[in-house]
mmCIF file of C-alpha atoms in Angstrom:
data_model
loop_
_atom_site.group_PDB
_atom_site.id
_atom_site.type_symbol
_atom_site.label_atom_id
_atom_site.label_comp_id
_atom_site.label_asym_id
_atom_site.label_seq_id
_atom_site.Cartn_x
_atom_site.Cartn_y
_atom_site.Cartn_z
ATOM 1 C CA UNK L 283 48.681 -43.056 93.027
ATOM 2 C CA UNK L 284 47.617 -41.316 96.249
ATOM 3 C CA UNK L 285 50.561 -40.584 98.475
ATOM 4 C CA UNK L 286 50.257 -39.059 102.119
ATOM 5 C CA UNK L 287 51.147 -35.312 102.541
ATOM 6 C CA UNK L 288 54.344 -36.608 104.517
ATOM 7 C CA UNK L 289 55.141 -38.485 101.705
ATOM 8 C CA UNK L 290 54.330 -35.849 98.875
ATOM 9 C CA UNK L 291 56.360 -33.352 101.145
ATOM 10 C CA UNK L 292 59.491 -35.337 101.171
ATOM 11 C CA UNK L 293 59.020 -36.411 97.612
ATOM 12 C CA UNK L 294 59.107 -32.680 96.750
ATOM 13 C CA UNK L 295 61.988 -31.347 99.077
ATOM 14 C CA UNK L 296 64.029 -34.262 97.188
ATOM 15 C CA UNK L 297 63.077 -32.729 93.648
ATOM 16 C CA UNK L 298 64.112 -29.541 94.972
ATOM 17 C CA UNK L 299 67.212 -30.017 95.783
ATOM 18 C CA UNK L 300 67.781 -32.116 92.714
ATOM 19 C CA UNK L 301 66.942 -29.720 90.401
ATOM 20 C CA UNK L 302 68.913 -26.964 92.531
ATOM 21 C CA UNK L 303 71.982 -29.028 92.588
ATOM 22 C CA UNK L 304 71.841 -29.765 88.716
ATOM 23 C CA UNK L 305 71.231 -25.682 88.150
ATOM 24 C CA UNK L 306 74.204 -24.692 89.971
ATOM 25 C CA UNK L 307 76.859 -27.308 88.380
ATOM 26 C CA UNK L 308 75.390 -26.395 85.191
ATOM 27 C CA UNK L 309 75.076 -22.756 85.642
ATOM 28 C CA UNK L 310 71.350 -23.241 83.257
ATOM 29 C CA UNK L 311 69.028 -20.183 84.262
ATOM 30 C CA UNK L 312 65.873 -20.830 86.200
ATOM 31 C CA UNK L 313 62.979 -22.255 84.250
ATOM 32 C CA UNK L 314 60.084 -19.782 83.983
ATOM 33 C CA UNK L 315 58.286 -22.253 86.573
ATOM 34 C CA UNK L 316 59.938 -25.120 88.511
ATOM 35 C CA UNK L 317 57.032 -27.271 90.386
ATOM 36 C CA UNK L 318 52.990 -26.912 90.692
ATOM 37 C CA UNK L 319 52.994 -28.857 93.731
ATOM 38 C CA UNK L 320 50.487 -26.667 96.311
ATOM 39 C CA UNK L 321 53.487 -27.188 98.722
ATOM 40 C CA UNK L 322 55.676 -24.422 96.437
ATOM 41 C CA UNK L 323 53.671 -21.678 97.729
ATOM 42 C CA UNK L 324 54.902 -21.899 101.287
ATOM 43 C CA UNK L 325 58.429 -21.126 99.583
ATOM 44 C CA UNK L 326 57.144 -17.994 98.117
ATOM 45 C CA UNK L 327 58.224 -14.982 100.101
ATOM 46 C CA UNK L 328 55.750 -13.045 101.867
ATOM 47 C CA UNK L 329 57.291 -9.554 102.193
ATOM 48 C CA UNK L 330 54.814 -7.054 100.721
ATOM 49 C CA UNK L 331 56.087 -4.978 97.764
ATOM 50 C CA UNK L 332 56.555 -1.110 97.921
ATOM 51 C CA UNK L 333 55.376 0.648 95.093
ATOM 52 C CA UNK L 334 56.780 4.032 94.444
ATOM 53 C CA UNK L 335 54.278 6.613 94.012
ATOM 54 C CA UNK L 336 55.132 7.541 91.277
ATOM 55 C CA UNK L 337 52.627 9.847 88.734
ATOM 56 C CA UNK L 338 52.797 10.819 85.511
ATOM 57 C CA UNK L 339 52.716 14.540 84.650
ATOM 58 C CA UNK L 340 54.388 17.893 85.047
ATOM 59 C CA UNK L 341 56.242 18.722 88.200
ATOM 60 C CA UNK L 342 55.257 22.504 89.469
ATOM 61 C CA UNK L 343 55.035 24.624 92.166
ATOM 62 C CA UNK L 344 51.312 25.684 93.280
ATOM 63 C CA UNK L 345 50.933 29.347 93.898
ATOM 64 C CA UNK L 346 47.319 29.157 95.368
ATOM 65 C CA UNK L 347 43.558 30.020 94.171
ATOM 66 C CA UNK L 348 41.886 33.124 94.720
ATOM 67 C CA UNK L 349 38.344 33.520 94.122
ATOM 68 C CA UNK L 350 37.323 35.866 90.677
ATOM 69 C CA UNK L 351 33.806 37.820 89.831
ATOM 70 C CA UNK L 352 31.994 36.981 87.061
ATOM 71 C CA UNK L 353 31.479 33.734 84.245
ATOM 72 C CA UNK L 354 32.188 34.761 81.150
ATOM 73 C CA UNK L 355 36.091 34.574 80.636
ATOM 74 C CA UNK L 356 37.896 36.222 77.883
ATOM 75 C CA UNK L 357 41.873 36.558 77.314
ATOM 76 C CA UNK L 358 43.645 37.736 80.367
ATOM 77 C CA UNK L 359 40.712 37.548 82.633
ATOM 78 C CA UNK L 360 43.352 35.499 85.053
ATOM 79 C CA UNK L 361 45.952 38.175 85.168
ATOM 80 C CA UNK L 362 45.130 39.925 88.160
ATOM 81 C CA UNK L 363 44.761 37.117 89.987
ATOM 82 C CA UNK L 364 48.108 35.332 88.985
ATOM 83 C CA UNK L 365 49.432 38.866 89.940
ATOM 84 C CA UNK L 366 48.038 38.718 93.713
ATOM 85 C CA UNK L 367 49.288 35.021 93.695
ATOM 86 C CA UNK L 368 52.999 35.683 91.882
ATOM 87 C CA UNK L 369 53.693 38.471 94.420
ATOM 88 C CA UNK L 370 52.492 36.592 97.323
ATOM 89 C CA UNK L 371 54.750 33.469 96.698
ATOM 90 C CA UNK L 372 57.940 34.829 95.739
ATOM 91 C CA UNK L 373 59.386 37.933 97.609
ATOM 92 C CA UNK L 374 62.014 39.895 95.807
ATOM 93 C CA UNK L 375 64.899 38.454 97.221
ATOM 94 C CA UNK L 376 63.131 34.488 96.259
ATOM 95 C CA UNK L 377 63.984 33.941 92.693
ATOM 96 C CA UNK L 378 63.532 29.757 92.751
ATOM 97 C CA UNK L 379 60.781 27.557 94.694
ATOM 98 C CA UNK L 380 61.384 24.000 94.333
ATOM 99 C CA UNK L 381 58.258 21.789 92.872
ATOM 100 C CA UNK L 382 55.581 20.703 95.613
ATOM 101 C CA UNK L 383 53.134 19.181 93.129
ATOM 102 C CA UNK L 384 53.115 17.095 90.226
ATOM 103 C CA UNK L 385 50.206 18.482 87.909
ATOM 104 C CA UNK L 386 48.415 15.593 85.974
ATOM 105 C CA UNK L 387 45.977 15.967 82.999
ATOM 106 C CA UNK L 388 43.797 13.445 81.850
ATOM 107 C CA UNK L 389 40.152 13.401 80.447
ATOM 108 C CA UNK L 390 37.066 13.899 83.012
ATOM 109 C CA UNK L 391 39.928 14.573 85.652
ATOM 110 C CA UNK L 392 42.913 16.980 86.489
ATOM 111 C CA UNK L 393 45.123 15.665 89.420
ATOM 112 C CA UNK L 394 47.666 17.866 91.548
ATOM 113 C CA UNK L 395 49.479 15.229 93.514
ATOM 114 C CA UNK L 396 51.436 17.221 96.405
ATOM 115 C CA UNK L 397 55.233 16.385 97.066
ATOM 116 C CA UNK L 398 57.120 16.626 100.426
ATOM 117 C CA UNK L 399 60.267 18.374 101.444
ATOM 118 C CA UNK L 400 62.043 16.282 99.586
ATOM 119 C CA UNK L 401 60.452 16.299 96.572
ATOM 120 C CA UNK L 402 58.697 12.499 96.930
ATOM 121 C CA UNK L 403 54.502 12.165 96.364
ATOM 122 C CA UNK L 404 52.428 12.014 99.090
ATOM 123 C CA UNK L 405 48.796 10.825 99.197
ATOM 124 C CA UNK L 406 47.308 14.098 99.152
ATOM 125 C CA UNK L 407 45.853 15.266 96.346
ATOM 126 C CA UNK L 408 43.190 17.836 94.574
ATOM 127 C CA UNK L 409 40.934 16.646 92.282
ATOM 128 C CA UNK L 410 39.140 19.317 89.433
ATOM 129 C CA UNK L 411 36.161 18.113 87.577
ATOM 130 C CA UNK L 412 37.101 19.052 83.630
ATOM 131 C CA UNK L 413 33.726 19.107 82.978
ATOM 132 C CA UNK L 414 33.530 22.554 85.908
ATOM 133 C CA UNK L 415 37.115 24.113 83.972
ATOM 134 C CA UNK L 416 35.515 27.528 82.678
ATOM 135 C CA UNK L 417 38.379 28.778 81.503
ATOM 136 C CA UNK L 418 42.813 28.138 81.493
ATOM 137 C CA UNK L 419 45.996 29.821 79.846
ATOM 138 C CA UNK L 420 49.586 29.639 79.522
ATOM 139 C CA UNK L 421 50.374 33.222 78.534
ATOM 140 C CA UNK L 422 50.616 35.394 81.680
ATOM 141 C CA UNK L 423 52.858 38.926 81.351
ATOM 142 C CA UNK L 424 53.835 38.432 84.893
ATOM 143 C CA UNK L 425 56.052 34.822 84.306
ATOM 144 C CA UNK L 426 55.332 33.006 80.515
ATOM 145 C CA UNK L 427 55.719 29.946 83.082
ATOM 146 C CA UNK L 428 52.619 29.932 85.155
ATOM 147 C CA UNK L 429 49.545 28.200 83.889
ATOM 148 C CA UNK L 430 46.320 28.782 85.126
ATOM 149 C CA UNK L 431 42.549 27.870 85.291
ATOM 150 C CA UNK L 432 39.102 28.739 86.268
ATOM 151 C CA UNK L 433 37.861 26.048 88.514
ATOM 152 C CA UNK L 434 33.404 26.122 89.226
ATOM 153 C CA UNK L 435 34.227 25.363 93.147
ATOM 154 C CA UNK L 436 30.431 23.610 94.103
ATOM 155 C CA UNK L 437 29.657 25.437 97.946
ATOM 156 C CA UNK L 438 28.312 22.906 100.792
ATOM 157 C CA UNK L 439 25.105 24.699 100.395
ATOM 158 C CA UNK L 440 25.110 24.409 96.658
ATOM 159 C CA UNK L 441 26.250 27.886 95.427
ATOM 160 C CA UNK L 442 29.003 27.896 93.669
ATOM 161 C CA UNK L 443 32.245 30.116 93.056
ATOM 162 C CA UNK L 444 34.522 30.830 90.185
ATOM 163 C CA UNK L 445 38.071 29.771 91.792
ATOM 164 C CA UNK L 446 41.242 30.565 89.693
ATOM 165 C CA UNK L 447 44.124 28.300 90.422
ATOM 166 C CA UNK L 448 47.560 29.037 89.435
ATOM 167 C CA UNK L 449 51.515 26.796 89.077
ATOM 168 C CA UNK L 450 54.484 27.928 88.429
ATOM 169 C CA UNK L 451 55.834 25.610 85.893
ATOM 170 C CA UNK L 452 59.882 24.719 85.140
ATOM 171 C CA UNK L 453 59.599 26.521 81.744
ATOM 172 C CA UNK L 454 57.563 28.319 79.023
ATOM 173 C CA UNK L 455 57.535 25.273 77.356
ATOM 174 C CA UNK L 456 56.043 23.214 79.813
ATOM 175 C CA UNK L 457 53.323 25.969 80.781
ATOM 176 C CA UNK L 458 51.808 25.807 76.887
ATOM 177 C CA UNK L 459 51.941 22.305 76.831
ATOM 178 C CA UNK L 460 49.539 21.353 80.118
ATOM 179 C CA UNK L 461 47.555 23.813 78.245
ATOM 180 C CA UNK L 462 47.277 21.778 75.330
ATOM 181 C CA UNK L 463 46.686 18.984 77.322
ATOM 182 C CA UNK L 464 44.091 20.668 79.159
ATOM 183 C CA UNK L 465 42.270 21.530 75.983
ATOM 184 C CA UNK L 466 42.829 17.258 74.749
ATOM 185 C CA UNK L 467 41.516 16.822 77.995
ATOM 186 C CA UNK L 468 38.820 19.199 77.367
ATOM 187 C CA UNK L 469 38.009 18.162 73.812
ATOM 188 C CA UNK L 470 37.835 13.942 75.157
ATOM 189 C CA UNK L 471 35.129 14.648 78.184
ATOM 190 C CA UNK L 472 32.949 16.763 75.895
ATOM 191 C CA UNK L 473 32.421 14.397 72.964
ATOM 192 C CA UNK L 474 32.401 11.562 75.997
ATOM 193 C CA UNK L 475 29.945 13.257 77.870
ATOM 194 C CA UNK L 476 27.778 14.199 74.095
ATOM 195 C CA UNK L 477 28.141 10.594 73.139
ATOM 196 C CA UNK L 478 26.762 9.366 76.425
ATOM 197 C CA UNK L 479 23.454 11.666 75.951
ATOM 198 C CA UNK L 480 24.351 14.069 78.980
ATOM 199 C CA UNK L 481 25.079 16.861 76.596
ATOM 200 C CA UNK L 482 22.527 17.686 73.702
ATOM 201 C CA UNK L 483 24.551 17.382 70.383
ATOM 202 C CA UNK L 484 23.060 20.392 68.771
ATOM 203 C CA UNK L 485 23.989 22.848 71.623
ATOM 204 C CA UNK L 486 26.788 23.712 74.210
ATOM 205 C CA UNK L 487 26.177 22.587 77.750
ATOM 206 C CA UNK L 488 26.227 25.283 80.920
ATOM 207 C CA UNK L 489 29.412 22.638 81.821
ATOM 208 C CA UNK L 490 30.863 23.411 78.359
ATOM 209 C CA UNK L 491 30.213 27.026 77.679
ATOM 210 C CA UNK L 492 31.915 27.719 74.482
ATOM 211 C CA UNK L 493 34.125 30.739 75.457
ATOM 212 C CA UNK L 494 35.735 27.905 77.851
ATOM 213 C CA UNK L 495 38.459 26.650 75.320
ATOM 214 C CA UNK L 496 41.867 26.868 77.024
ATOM 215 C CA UNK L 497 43.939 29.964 76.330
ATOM 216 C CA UNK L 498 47.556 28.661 75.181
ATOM 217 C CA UNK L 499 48.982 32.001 73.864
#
């Protein structure tokens, strides 16, 4: 039977505080969902919810890139340019740099969200391409922590440079494993990207050259 919304209103505050009053003496817990009325939804709270940025993946601290010659990559062609990077982010004196990235590895994409001061994600981020990764190791002689890569940086005017990038990780261990999950990464945008038909299956692909596999130690 049709009620007006007065009526309905009332009706429901009544229910409300029926049900409320037979919850407390009882102490039963809330039902999953008390009333479908339409009128419940002006009880809902409207305070928006904060989500933590929060991102899966390894914290480290980002030395820099430096541009490298040449595109064909062999073990220890990063060395010299972790070098340049290592000595120009740690004096001497500086033995510990806290984390001011969070490194994350998935397939088609690597993600380097950047922290603040105190250590909390911000919205910045880089994105690589792991389809333009040429090249990336674990095993440095300068620090066994630092893991590196060889990123195919695309110009405005459509040249292109070989950029090696470079983070201190918290520990050996850490360094060879984002290597491992560079080359999972690796291996899962390939046979995506051969599946799909834009690489031939019989041949490597310019984006894929096979000399490219990461370098773990």
């Amino acid at each position: 039977m049709w009620q007006p919304a007065t009526e309905r209103l009332q009706h429901f505050q009544t229910m409300l505080k029926t049900k409320l009053t037979v919850l407390t003496l009882k102490k039963e817990p809330l039902p999953t969902v008390i009333f479908h009325e339409p009128e419940a939804i002006e009880l809902c709270s409207t305070t928006p919810l904060v989500k933590n940025r929060a991102h899966t993946g390894y914290k480290v601290t980002y030395l820099g890139k430096v541009t490298i010659a040449g595109s064909q990559f062999l073990s220890g062609c990063t060395e010299s340019a972790v070098i340049g990077l290592w000595e120009r982010r740690a004096p001497a004196q500086e033995a510990f740099i806290p984390a001011n990235a969070v490194l994350e590895i998935r397939p088609f994409q690597v993600r380097l969200h950047h922290l603040d001061e105190r250590g909390e994600a911000t919205v910045a981020m880089d994105t690589y391409q792991v389809a333009r990764i040429a090249y990336c190791t674990a095993d440095h002689n300068v620090s066994p922590n630092i893991f590196a890569w060889i990123y195919r940086e695309i110009n405005d005017d459509l040249t292109f440079q070989m950029d090696c990038h470079a983070v201190e990780c918290e520990s050996k261990l850490e360094a060879k494993r984002l290597a491992h999950s560079m080359m999972e990464a690796f291996r899962k945008t390939f046979q995506s990207m051969r599946s799909d038909g834009r690489i031939h299956k019989s041949c490597s692909s310019d984006e894929f050259p096979e000399d490219s596999t990461p370098d773990d130690g």
